[in-house]
């Protein structure tokens, strides 16, 4: 596979995501452990992740469509990343369940504002290489997600149990992300071209393949609950906060270095094959988490989970971008992001309650079965 030269704006957006995810992923694996230490239940963790997803989901759809209507996307990138970066240290100053929840929800508001306009910007710079561009962006994003937990582990090693300090430290990479947002630019040919816009018209003109993909991606999101449950299952198996976070770091390592090759390969052989393989791997991983009792096998499951993420996260948006013209990509990707977030919301809440009452195996088994069915359908239903 021949490597592609990335446009400057794609690299800048990659740097924004790199620094943002260092900060976010310092906190993401720590937050459920912090909440548990403060007395929160698994159901509350699930509800929090679900609420975070629905808030982000509503805003992703709205701001994606708004960026199409205004012909401007970079301003939403600046606002969204700026809000998330500034709110992250709140629990460091006021450590409590309430402030952890407030920080998480406000951070997701920022994500909702920025995500769809940013994805539309990436697609606008991609040309025929959507898989490569989204794969590169996911690699940069996930490299930050790998380094963030490493930083958290180091802080917790020297200051055991001081979760508030991790929140305070997260402001440093957040400032790096905010700096790069000021360098983001809209394509010259689209900047400021406000136009007549109708969401109904967009939907009526959207190709049938896009609508079917939207349905399948949404169904999958209902069984793709928050990764915090994998972290918590790992913590129970390892009986160690450090090892649970280390497993999450390993997952991100595999994810970061697999995303770009997966994107390149999807441009070459087709998005449906790479995405379907990813869903099959997801099914294997969730069956593994349902029945596994070996600490050694857990590392292999985290590795496979990294391959799954590389084969699906960026590929789904690249696939949609191939089907939709540039002027409507904010709406198309925004609707995908919104419905997926609603699915994750419901799935996370259901997983939390099922875990509390029936144990972890039941929700993991359901996820494995449904994802396998969707993979088979995609392989057979799309040309």
mmCIF file of C-alpha atoms in Angstrom:
data_model
loop_
_atom_site.group_PDB
_atom_site.id
_atom_site.type_symbol
_atom_site.label_atom_id
_atom_site.label_comp_id
_atom_site.label_asym_id
_atom_site.label_seq_id
_atom_site.Cartn_x
_atom_site.Cartn_y
_atom_site.Cartn_z
ATOM 1 C CA UNK A 1 0.000 0.000 0.000
ATOM 2 C CA UNK A 2 1.396 3.385 -1.040
ATOM 3 C CA UNK A 3 1.333 6.066 1.656
ATOM 4 C CA UNK A 4 -0.612 9.230 0.835
ATOM 5 C CA UNK A 5 0.636 12.779 1.381
ATOM 6 C CA UNK A 6 -1.698 14.455 3.858
ATOM 7 C CA UNK A 7 -2.970 18.012 3.182
ATOM 8 C CA UNK A 8 -1.812 20.641 5.683
ATOM 9 C CA UNK A 9 -5.283 21.181 7.115
ATOM 10 C CA UNK A 10 -5.692 17.442 7.707
ATOM 11 C CA UNK A 11 -2.416 17.459 9.654
ATOM 12 C CA UNK A 12 -3.533 20.484 11.705
ATOM 13 C CA UNK A 13 -6.848 18.808 12.530
ATOM 14 C CA UNK A 14 -4.858 15.725 13.463
ATOM 15 C CA UNK A 15 -2.782 17.770 15.909
ATOM 16 C CA UNK A 16 -5.924 19.265 17.446
ATOM 17 C CA UNK A 17 -7.339 15.794 18.034
ATOM 18 C CA UNK A 18 -3.963 14.477 19.231
ATOM 19 C CA UNK A 19 -3.696 16.990 22.074
ATOM 20 C CA UNK A 20 -7.402 16.862 22.894
ATOM 21 C CA UNK A 21 -7.305 13.115 23.282
ATOM 22 C CA UNK A 22 -4.230 13.229 25.509
ATOM 23 C CA UNK A 23 -6.333 15.340 27.871
ATOM 24 C CA UNK A 24 -9.601 13.448 27.402
ATOM 25 C CA UNK A 25 -8.056 10.002 27.742
ATOM 26 C CA UNK A 26 -6.137 10.987 30.852
ATOM 27 C CA UNK A 27 -9.596 11.289 32.358
ATOM 28 C CA UNK A 28 -11.730 8.721 30.530
ATOM 29 C CA UNK A 29 -10.324 5.578 32.220
ATOM 30 C CA UNK A 30 -9.917 7.430 35.516
ATOM 31 C CA UNK A 31 -13.468 8.844 35.649
ATOM 32 C CA UNK A 32 -15.349 5.553 36.303
ATOM 33 C CA UNK A 33 -12.770 4.530 38.909
ATOM 34 C CA UNK A 34 -12.965 7.988 40.490
ATOM 35 C CA UNK A 35 -16.771 7.779 40.535
ATOM 36 C CA UNK A 36 -16.650 4.294 42.052
ATOM 37 C CA UNK A 37 -14.265 5.547 44.761
ATOM 38 C CA UNK A 38 -16.779 8.312 45.511
ATOM 39 C CA UNK A 39 -19.557 5.731 45.938
ATOM 40 C CA UNK A 40 -21.252 5.762 42.513
ATOM 41 C CA UNK A 41 -23.002 2.580 41.304
ATOM 42 C CA UNK A 42 -22.530 0.824 37.953
ATOM 43 C CA UNK A 43 -26.008 2.005 36.973
ATOM 44 C CA UNK A 44 -24.988 5.634 37.603
ATOM 45 C CA UNK A 45 -21.843 5.152 35.508
ATOM 46 C CA UNK A 46 -23.992 3.772 32.696
ATOM 47 C CA UNK A 47 -26.529 6.597 32.957
ATOM 48 C CA UNK A 48 -23.740 9.201 32.928
ATOM 49 C CA UNK A 49 -22.168 7.744 29.808
ATOM 50 C CA UNK A 50 -25.584 7.490 28.196
ATOM 51 C CA UNK A 51 -26.463 11.096 29.033
ATOM 52 C CA UNK A 52 -23.076 12.252 27.752
ATOM 53 C CA UNK A 53 -23.738 10.435 24.498
ATOM 54 C CA UNK A 54 -27.221 11.872 23.967
ATOM 55 C CA UNK A 55 -26.109 15.449 24.653
ATOM 56 C CA UNK A 56 -23.257 15.096 22.191
ATOM 57 C CA UNK A 57 -25.560 13.296 19.769
ATOM 58 C CA UNK A 58 -28.196 16.028 19.572
ATOM 59 C CA UNK A 59 -25.554 18.690 19.034
ATOM 60 C CA UNK A 60 -23.628 16.687 16.433
ATOM 61 C CA UNK A 61 -26.672 16.587 14.195
ATOM 62 C CA UNK A 62 -27.586 20.230 14.731
ATOM 63 C CA UNK A 63 -24.129 21.709 14.215
ATOM 64 C CA UNK A 64 -23.386 19.432 11.270
ATOM 65 C CA UNK A 65 -26.458 20.798 9.475
ATOM 66 C CA UNK A 66 -25.695 24.353 10.599
ATOM 67 C CA UNK A 67 -22.182 24.151 9.151
ATOM 68 C CA UNK A 68 -23.720 23.107 5.805
ATOM 69 C CA UNK A 69 -26.158 26.011 5.928
ATOM 70 C CA UNK A 70 -23.551 28.650 6.832
ATOM 71 C CA UNK A 71 -20.782 27.274 4.634
ATOM 72 C CA UNK A 72 -18.447 27.548 7.641
ATOM 73 C CA UNK A 73 -17.019 24.694 9.664
ATOM 74 C CA UNK A 74 -13.788 25.904 11.317
ATOM 75 C CA UNK A 75 -15.591 28.204 13.782
ATOM 76 C CA UNK A 76 -17.371 25.197 15.277
ATOM 77 C CA UNK A 77 -14.062 23.366 15.572
ATOM 78 C CA UNK A 78 -12.672 26.299 17.571
ATOM 79 C CA UNK A 79 -15.725 26.618 19.827
ATOM 80 C CA UNK A 80 -16.126 22.903 20.474
ATOM 81 C CA UNK A 81 -12.530 22.093 21.293
ATOM 82 C CA UNK A 82 -12.171 25.299 23.321
ATOM 83 C CA UNK A 83 -15.147 24.502 25.551
ATOM 84 C CA UNK A 84 -13.952 20.955 26.208
ATOM 85 C CA UNK A 85 -10.416 22.087 26.948
ATOM 86 C CA UNK A 86 -11.451 24.716 29.467
ATOM 87 C CA UNK A 87 -13.897 22.541 31.446
ATOM 88 C CA UNK A 88 -11.706 19.467 31.996
ATOM 89 C CA UNK A 89 -9.926 20.530 35.227
ATOM 90 C CA UNK A 90 -13.162 21.244 37.146
ATOM 91 C CA UNK A 91 -13.112 18.036 39.294
ATOM 92 C CA UNK A 92 -9.486 18.775 40.159
ATOM 93 C CA UNK A 93 -10.609 21.895 41.984
ATOM 94 C CA UNK A 94 -13.863 20.433 43.357
ATOM 95 C CA UNK A 95 -13.595 16.613 43.658
ATOM 96 C CA UNK A 96 -17.111 15.191 43.969
ATOM 97 C CA UNK A 97 -19.566 13.045 42.054
ATOM 98 C CA UNK A 98 -21.417 16.201 40.964
ATOM 99 C CA UNK A 99 -18.362 17.922 39.478
ATOM 100 C CA UNK A 100 -17.158 14.763 37.716
ATOM 101 C CA UNK A 101 -20.597 14.496 36.114
ATOM 102 C CA UNK A 102 -20.687 18.210 35.236
ATOM 103 C CA UNK A 103 -17.215 18.032 33.686
ATOM 104 C CA UNK A 104 -18.062 14.962 31.632
ATOM 105 C CA UNK A 105 -21.344 16.378 30.330
ATOM 106 C CA UNK A 106 -19.909 19.795 29.441
ATOM 107 C CA UNK A 107 -16.988 18.151 27.679
ATOM 108 C CA UNK A 108 -19.515 16.216 25.574
ATOM 109 C CA UNK A 109 -21.263 19.477 24.666
ATOM 110 C CA UNK A 110 -17.972 20.629 23.180
ATOM 111 C CA UNK A 111 -17.669 17.350 21.321
ATOM 112 C CA UNK A 112 -21.164 17.775 19.938
ATOM 113 C CA UNK A 113 -20.380 21.241 18.618
ATOM 114 C CA UNK A 114 -17.167 20.281 16.833
ATOM 115 C CA UNK A 115 -17.390 16.682 15.626
ATOM 116 C CA UNK A 116 -19.583 16.795 12.518
ATOM 117 C CA UNK A 117 -18.152 20.068 11.120
ATOM 118 C CA UNK A 118 -14.643 18.683 11.680
ATOM 119 C CA UNK A 119 -15.468 15.412 9.907
ATOM 120 C CA UNK A 120 -16.969 17.346 6.996
ATOM 121 C CA UNK A 121 -13.767 19.422 6.835
ATOM 122 C CA UNK A 122 -11.686 16.240 6.675
ATOM 123 C CA UNK A 123 -13.840 14.854 3.872
ATOM 124 C CA UNK A 124 -13.566 18.141 1.976
ATOM 125 C CA UNK A 125 -9.779 17.852 1.968
ATOM 126 C CA UNK A 126 -9.705 14.120 1.178
ATOM 127 C CA UNK A 127 -10.519 13.966 -2.530
ATOM 128 C CA UNK A 128 -10.580 10.304 -3.524
ATOM 129 C CA UNK A 129 -8.626 9.231 -0.444
ATOM 130 C CA UNK A 130 -11.324 9.376 2.229
ATOM 131 C CA UNK A 131 -10.216 6.150 3.860
ATOM 132 C CA UNK A 132 -6.604 7.307 4.114
ATOM 133 C CA UNK A 133 -7.538 10.759 5.466
ATOM 134 C CA UNK A 134 -9.969 9.484 8.089
ATOM 135 C CA UNK A 135 -7.560 6.684 8.956
ATOM 136 C CA UNK A 136 -4.728 9.199 9.445
ATOM 137 C CA UNK A 137 -6.956 11.360 11.641
ATOM 138 C CA UNK A 138 -7.996 8.383 13.739
ATOM 139 C CA UNK A 139 -4.329 7.448 14.143
ATOM 140 C CA UNK A 140 -3.452 10.915 15.452
ATOM 141 C CA UNK A 141 -6.542 10.987 17.647
ATOM 142 C CA UNK A 142 -5.804 7.557 19.091
ATOM 143 C CA UNK A 143 -2.096 8.191 19.567
ATOM 144 C CA UNK A 144 -3.188 10.938 21.949
ATOM 145 C CA UNK A 145 -5.643 8.498 23.498
ATOM 146 C CA UNK A 146 -2.754 6.129 24.145
ATOM 147 C CA UNK A 147 -0.467 8.759 25.693
ATOM 148 C CA UNK A 148 -3.208 10.200 27.914
ATOM 149 C CA UNK A 149 -3.660 7.120 30.101
ATOM 150 C CA UNK A 150 0.143 6.736 30.277
ATOM 151 C CA UNK A 151 0.324 10.217 31.764
ATOM 152 C CA UNK A 152 -2.494 9.321 34.161
ATOM 153 C CA UNK A 153 -0.716 6.138 35.235
ATOM 154 C CA UNK A 154 2.515 8.017 35.917
ATOM 155 C CA UNK A 155 0.694 10.579 38.034
ATOM 156 C CA UNK A 156 -1.157 7.872 39.968
ATOM 157 C CA UNK A 157 2.090 5.935 40.451
ATOM 158 C CA UNK A 158 3.740 8.884 42.194
ATOM 159 C CA UNK A 159 0.510 10.143 43.790
ATOM 160 C CA UNK A 160 -1.629 7.021 44.440
ATOM 161 C CA UNK A 161 -5.354 7.663 44.548
ATOM 162 C CA UNK A 162 -4.989 11.367 43.732
ATOM 163 C CA UNK A 163 -7.497 11.417 40.868
ATOM 164 C CA UNK A 164 -8.084 15.153 41.286
ATOM 165 C CA UNK A 165 -4.447 15.806 40.298
ATOM 166 C CA UNK A 166 -5.001 13.963 37.009
ATOM 167 C CA UNK A 167 -7.858 16.323 36.207
ATOM 168 C CA UNK A 168 -5.684 19.346 36.920
ATOM 169 C CA UNK A 169 -2.842 18.054 34.752
ATOM 170 C CA UNK A 170 -5.185 17.548 31.793
ATOM 171 C CA UNK A 171 -5.358 21.285 31.211
ATOM 172 C CA UNK A 172 -1.816 21.312 29.742
ATOM 173 C CA UNK A 173 -2.523 19.260 26.589
ATOM 174 C CA UNK A 174 -5.895 21.020 26.340
ATOM 175 C CA UNK A 175 -4.065 24.303 25.803
ATOM 176 C CA UNK A 176 -2.042 22.692 23.002
ATOM 177 C CA UNK A 177 -5.262 21.632 21.298
ATOM 178 C CA UNK A 178 -6.771 25.107 21.614
ATOM 179 C CA UNK A 179 -3.667 26.618 20.004
ATOM 180 C CA UNK A 180 -3.978 24.438 16.901
ATOM 181 C CA UNK A 181 -7.693 25.194 16.525
ATOM 182 C CA UNK A 182 -6.739 28.775 15.655
ATOM 183 C CA UNK A 183 -4.876 27.422 12.611
ATOM 184 C CA UNK A 184 -7.866 25.529 11.194
ATOM 185 C CA UNK A 185 -9.256 27.021 7.982
ATOM 186 C CA UNK A 186 -12.225 26.304 5.762
ATOM 187 C CA UNK A 187 -11.476 25.463 2.105
ATOM 188 C CA UNK A 188 -11.217 28.718 0.136
ATOM 189 C CA UNK A 189 -13.861 27.644 -2.377
ATOM 190 C CA UNK A 190 -16.524 27.072 0.307
ATOM 191 C CA UNK A 191 -15.721 29.704 2.935
ATOM 192 C CA UNK A 192 -18.688 31.851 3.855
ATOM 193 C CA UNK A 193 -21.007 30.564 1.134
ATOM 194 C CA UNK A 194 -24.273 30.723 3.018
ATOM 195 C CA UNK A 195 -27.025 28.952 1.108
ATOM 196 C CA UNK A 196 -30.660 28.016 1.166
ATOM 197 C CA UNK A 197 -30.882 24.860 3.175
ATOM 198 C CA UNK A 198 -33.579 22.277 3.877
ATOM 199 C CA UNK A 199 -33.016 19.184 5.986
ATOM 200 C CA UNK A 200 -36.072 17.612 4.355
ATOM 201 C CA UNK A 201 -34.574 18.200 0.908
ATOM 202 C CA UNK A 202 -31.259 16.710 2.019
ATOM 203 C CA UNK A 203 -33.016 13.572 3.236
ATOM 204 C CA UNK A 204 -35.177 13.222 0.115
ATOM 205 C CA UNK A 205 -32.084 13.478 -2.118
ATOM 206 C CA UNK A 206 -29.853 11.220 -0.004
ATOM 207 C CA UNK A 207 -28.996 7.928 -1.761
ATOM 208 C CA UNK A 208 -30.654 4.722 -0.563
ATOM 209 C CA UNK A 209 -27.282 3.193 0.304
ATOM 210 C CA UNK A 210 -26.655 6.003 2.766
ATOM 211 C CA UNK A 211 -30.055 5.464 4.411
ATOM 212 C CA UNK A 212 -29.465 1.717 4.754
ATOM 213 C CA UNK A 213 -25.990 2.293 6.214
ATOM 214 C CA UNK A 214 -27.461 4.803 8.633
ATOM 215 C CA UNK A 215 -29.946 2.203 9.845
ATOM 216 C CA UNK A 216 -27.305 -0.506 10.281
ATOM 217 C CA UNK A 217 -24.815 1.784 12.008
ATOM 218 C CA UNK A 218 -27.558 2.905 14.397
ATOM 219 C CA UNK A 219 -28.586 -0.645 15.266
ATOM 220 C CA UNK A 220 -24.965 -1.507 15.961
ATOM 221 C CA UNK A 221 -24.571 1.512 18.237
ATOM 222 C CA UNK A 222 -27.259 0.070 20.551
ATOM 223 C CA UNK A 223 -24.969 -2.859 21.391
ATOM 224 C CA UNK A 224 -21.750 -0.826 21.318
ATOM 225 C CA UNK A 225 -21.855 0.486 24.871
ATOM 226 C CA UNK A 226 -19.244 2.737 26.428
ATOM 227 C CA UNK A 227 -15.688 1.428 26.735
ATOM 228 C CA UNK A 228 -15.792 2.171 30.464
ATOM 229 C CA UNK A 229 -17.447 -1.225 30.923
ATOM 230 C CA UNK A 230 -14.457 -2.974 29.364
ATOM 231 C CA UNK A 231 -12.208 -1.026 31.731
ATOM 232 C CA UNK A 232 -14.328 -1.988 34.732
ATOM 233 C CA UNK A 233 -14.451 -5.659 33.686
ATOM 234 C CA UNK A 234 -10.661 -5.572 33.330
ATOM 235 C CA UNK A 235 -10.336 -3.984 36.745
ATOM 236 C CA UNK A 236 -12.385 -6.809 38.271
ATOM 237 C CA UNK A 237 -10.241 -9.429 36.548
ATOM 238 C CA UNK A 238 -6.881 -7.813 37.270
ATOM 239 C CA UNK A 239 -7.967 -6.541 40.707
ATOM 240 C CA UNK A 240 -5.863 -3.483 39.908
ATOM 241 C CA UNK A 241 -6.664 0.044 38.700
ATOM 242 C CA UNK A 242 -3.217 0.289 37.117
ATOM 243 C CA UNK A 243 -3.528 -2.902 35.102
ATOM 244 C CA UNK A 244 -7.039 -1.985 33.933
ATOM 245 C CA UNK A 245 -5.773 1.346 32.606
ATOM 246 C CA UNK A 246 -2.717 -0.388 31.122
ATOM 247 C CA UNK A 247 -5.034 -2.673 29.133
ATOM 248 C CA UNK A 248 -6.839 0.392 27.815
ATOM 249 C CA UNK A 249 -3.486 1.922 26.828
ATOM 250 C CA UNK A 250 -2.571 -1.244 24.941
ATOM 251 C CA UNK A 251 -5.899 -1.141 23.081
ATOM 252 C CA UNK A 252 -5.200 2.452 22.005
ATOM 253 C CA UNK A 253 -1.671 1.527 20.924
ATOM 254 C CA UNK A 254 -3.019 -1.113 18.542
ATOM 255 C CA UNK A 255 -5.817 1.213 17.422
ATOM 256 C CA UNK A 256 -3.453 4.113 16.696
ATOM 257 C CA UNK A 257 -1.066 2.129 14.545
ATOM 258 C CA UNK A 258 -3.781 0.181 12.705
ATOM 259 C CA UNK A 259 -6.101 3.030 11.683
ATOM 260 C CA UNK A 260 -4.085 4.503 8.831
ATOM 261 C CA UNK A 261 -3.280 1.125 7.199
ATOM 262 C CA UNK A 262 -6.958 0.148 7.565
ATOM 263 C CA UNK A 263 -7.988 3.394 5.875
ATOM 264 C CA UNK A 264 -5.554 2.885 3.004
ATOM 265 C CA UNK A 265 -6.761 -0.677 2.528
ATOM 266 C CA UNK A 266 -10.408 0.432 2.529
ATOM 267 C CA UNK A 267 -9.706 2.835 -0.347
ATOM 268 C CA UNK A 268 -8.201 -0.060 -2.245
ATOM 269 C CA UNK A 269 -10.575 -3.003 -1.659
ATOM 270 C CA UNK A 270 -13.754 -1.293 -0.417
ATOM 271 C CA UNK A 271 -15.129 0.081 2.832
ATOM 272 C CA UNK A 272 -17.739 -2.658 3.291
ATOM 273 C CA UNK A 273 -15.125 -5.405 3.610
ATOM 274 C CA UNK A 274 -12.984 -3.590 6.161
ATOM 275 C CA UNK A 275 -16.009 -2.461 8.182
ATOM 276 C CA UNK A 276 -17.545 -5.953 8.206
ATOM 277 C CA UNK A 277 -14.276 -7.510 9.334
ATOM 278 C CA UNK A 278 -14.234 -4.963 12.145
ATOM 279 C CA UNK A 279 -17.702 -6.003 13.310
ATOM 280 C CA UNK A 280 -16.717 -9.677 13.288
ATOM 281 C CA UNK A 281 -13.685 -8.855 15.427
ATOM 282 C CA UNK A 282 -15.944 -6.848 17.767
ATOM 283 C CA UNK A 283 -18.167 -9.898 18.164
ATOM 284 C CA UNK A 284 -15.169 -12.089 19.060
ATOM 285 C CA UNK A 285 -13.943 -9.540 21.595
ATOM 286 C CA UNK A 286 -17.286 -9.201 23.371
ATOM 287 C CA UNK A 287 -17.779 -12.955 23.560
ATOM 288 C CA UNK A 288 -14.273 -13.074 25.011
ATOM 289 C CA UNK A 289 -15.079 -10.477 27.670
ATOM 290 C CA UNK A 290 -18.276 -12.364 28.500
ATOM 291 C CA UNK A 291 -16.554 -15.680 29.253
ATOM 292 C CA UNK A 292 -12.865 -14.952 29.798
ATOM 293 C CA UNK A 293 -11.324 -15.423 33.252
ATOM 294 C CA UNK A 294 -7.665 -15.263 32.195
ATOM 295 C CA UNK A 295 -5.580 -12.146 32.676
ATOM 296 C CA UNK A 296 -3.308 -13.210 29.810
ATOM 297 C CA UNK A 297 -6.148 -13.626 27.310
ATOM 298 C CA UNK A 298 -7.383 -10.181 28.276
ATOM 299 C CA UNK A 299 -4.362 -8.608 26.572
ATOM 300 C CA UNK A 300 -5.211 -10.420 23.339
ATOM 301 C CA UNK A 301 -8.809 -9.191 23.573
ATOM 302 C CA UNK A 302 -7.634 -5.603 23.995
ATOM 303 C CA UNK A 303 -5.404 -6.009 20.920
ATOM 304 C CA UNK A 304 -8.327 -7.302 18.855
ATOM 305 C CA UNK A 305 -10.482 -4.466 20.140
ATOM 306 C CA UNK A 306 -7.899 -2.067 18.735
ATOM 307 C CA UNK A 307 -8.159 -3.763 15.323
ATOM 308 C CA UNK A 308 -11.958 -3.525 15.468
ATOM 309 C CA UNK A 309 -11.848 0.210 16.198
ATOM 310 C CA UNK A 310 -9.361 0.857 13.395
ATOM 311 C CA UNK A 311 -11.599 -1.002 10.938
ATOM 312 C CA UNK A 312 -14.815 0.839 11.834
ATOM 313 C CA UNK A 313 -14.475 4.272 13.470
ATOM 314 C CA UNK A 314 -12.936 6.262 10.622
ATOM 315 C CA UNK A 315 -14.114 3.882 7.900
ATOM 316 C CA UNK A 316 -17.808 4.510 8.632
ATOM 317 C CA UNK A 317 -17.405 8.260 8.122
ATOM 318 C CA UNK A 318 -15.238 7.766 5.045
ATOM 319 C CA UNK A 319 -17.909 5.463 3.602
ATOM 320 C CA UNK A 320 -20.641 8.054 4.192
ATOM 321 C CA UNK A 321 -18.418 10.787 2.716
ATOM 322 C CA UNK A 322 -18.060 8.749 -0.472
ATOM 323 C CA UNK A 323 -21.855 8.654 -0.854
ATOM 324 C CA UNK A 324 -22.713 12.309 -0.096
ATOM 325 C CA UNK A 325 -21.675 15.506 -1.905
ATOM 326 C CA UNK A 326 -19.594 18.042 0.007
ATOM 327 C CA UNK A 327 -22.375 20.598 0.569
ATOM 328 C CA UNK A 328 -24.407 18.056 2.568
ATOM 329 C CA UNK A 329 -21.647 16.162 4.364
ATOM 330 C CA UNK A 330 -22.094 18.036 7.621
ATOM 331 C CA UNK A 331 -25.732 16.961 7.714
ATOM 332 C CA UNK A 332 -25.037 13.383 6.610
ATOM 333 C CA UNK A 333 -22.217 12.792 9.066
ATOM 334 C CA UNK A 334 -24.048 14.764 11.754
ATOM 335 C CA UNK A 335 -27.128 12.537 11.452
ATOM 336 C CA UNK A 336 -24.892 9.455 11.611
ATOM 337 C CA UNK A 337 -23.139 10.810 14.691
ATOM 338 C CA UNK A 338 -26.426 11.768 16.357
ATOM 339 C CA UNK A 339 -28.200 8.458 15.885
ATOM 340 C CA UNK A 340 -25.089 6.533 16.899
ATOM 341 C CA UNK A 341 -24.839 8.608 20.070
ATOM 342 C CA UNK A 342 -28.470 7.899 20.928
ATOM 343 C CA UNK A 343 -27.791 4.210 20.438
ATOM 344 C CA UNK A 344 -24.717 4.300 22.675
ATOM 345 C CA UNK A 345 -26.752 6.200 25.275
ATOM 346 C CA UNK A 346 -29.420 3.529 25.416
ATOM 347 C CA UNK A 347 -26.858 0.737 25.199
ATOM 348 C CA UNK A 348 -24.718 2.142 28.006
ATOM 349 C CA UNK A 349 -27.684 2.583 30.327
ATOM 350 C CA UNK A 350 -28.945 -0.929 29.552
ATOM 351 C CA UNK A 351 -25.477 -2.418 30.039
ATOM 352 C CA UNK A 352 -25.159 -0.736 33.429
ATOM 353 C CA UNK A 353 -28.492 -2.103 34.659
ATOM 354 C CA UNK A 354 -27.942 -5.581 33.204
ATOM 355 C CA UNK A 355 -24.497 -5.684 34.834
ATOM 356 C CA UNK A 356 -25.921 -4.663 38.213
ATOM 357 C CA UNK A 357 -28.676 -7.295 38.153
ATOM 358 C CA UNK A 358 -27.347 -10.172 36.004
ATOM 359 C CA UNK A 359 -23.577 -9.707 35.808
ATOM 360 C CA UNK A 360 -21.332 -8.596 32.954
ATOM 361 C CA UNK A 361 -21.685 -11.694 30.739
ATOM 362 C CA UNK A 362 -25.263 -11.063 29.581
ATOM 363 C CA UNK A 363 -24.779 -7.596 27.984
ATOM 364 C CA UNK A 364 -21.462 -8.676 26.438
ATOM 365 C CA UNK A 365 -23.091 -11.753 24.871
ATOM 366 C CA UNK A 366 -25.939 -9.695 23.410
ATOM 367 C CA UNK A 367 -23.443 -7.276 21.844
ATOM 368 C CA UNK A 368 -21.448 -10.105 20.299
ATOM 369 C CA UNK A 369 -24.488 -11.758 18.703
ATOM 370 C CA UNK A 370 -26.023 -8.594 17.223
ATOM 371 C CA UNK A 371 -22.738 -7.292 15.773
ATOM 372 C CA UNK A 372 -22.101 -10.622 14.041
ATOM 373 C CA UNK A 373 -25.557 -10.545 12.401
ATOM 374 C CA UNK A 374 -24.986 -6.984 11.129
ATOM 375 C CA UNK A 375 -21.584 -7.922 9.683
ATOM 376 C CA UNK A 376 -23.088 -10.794 7.720
ATOM 377 C CA UNK A 377 -25.899 -8.567 6.426
ATOM 378 C CA UNK A 378 -23.485 -5.861 5.222
ATOM 379 C CA UNK A 379 -21.388 -8.437 3.346
ATOM 380 C CA UNK A 380 -24.430 -9.817 1.564
ATOM 381 C CA UNK A 381 -26.597 -6.704 1.049
ATOM 382 C CA UNK A 382 -24.095 -4.241 -0.473
ATOM 383 C CA UNK A 383 -22.587 -4.524 -3.932
#
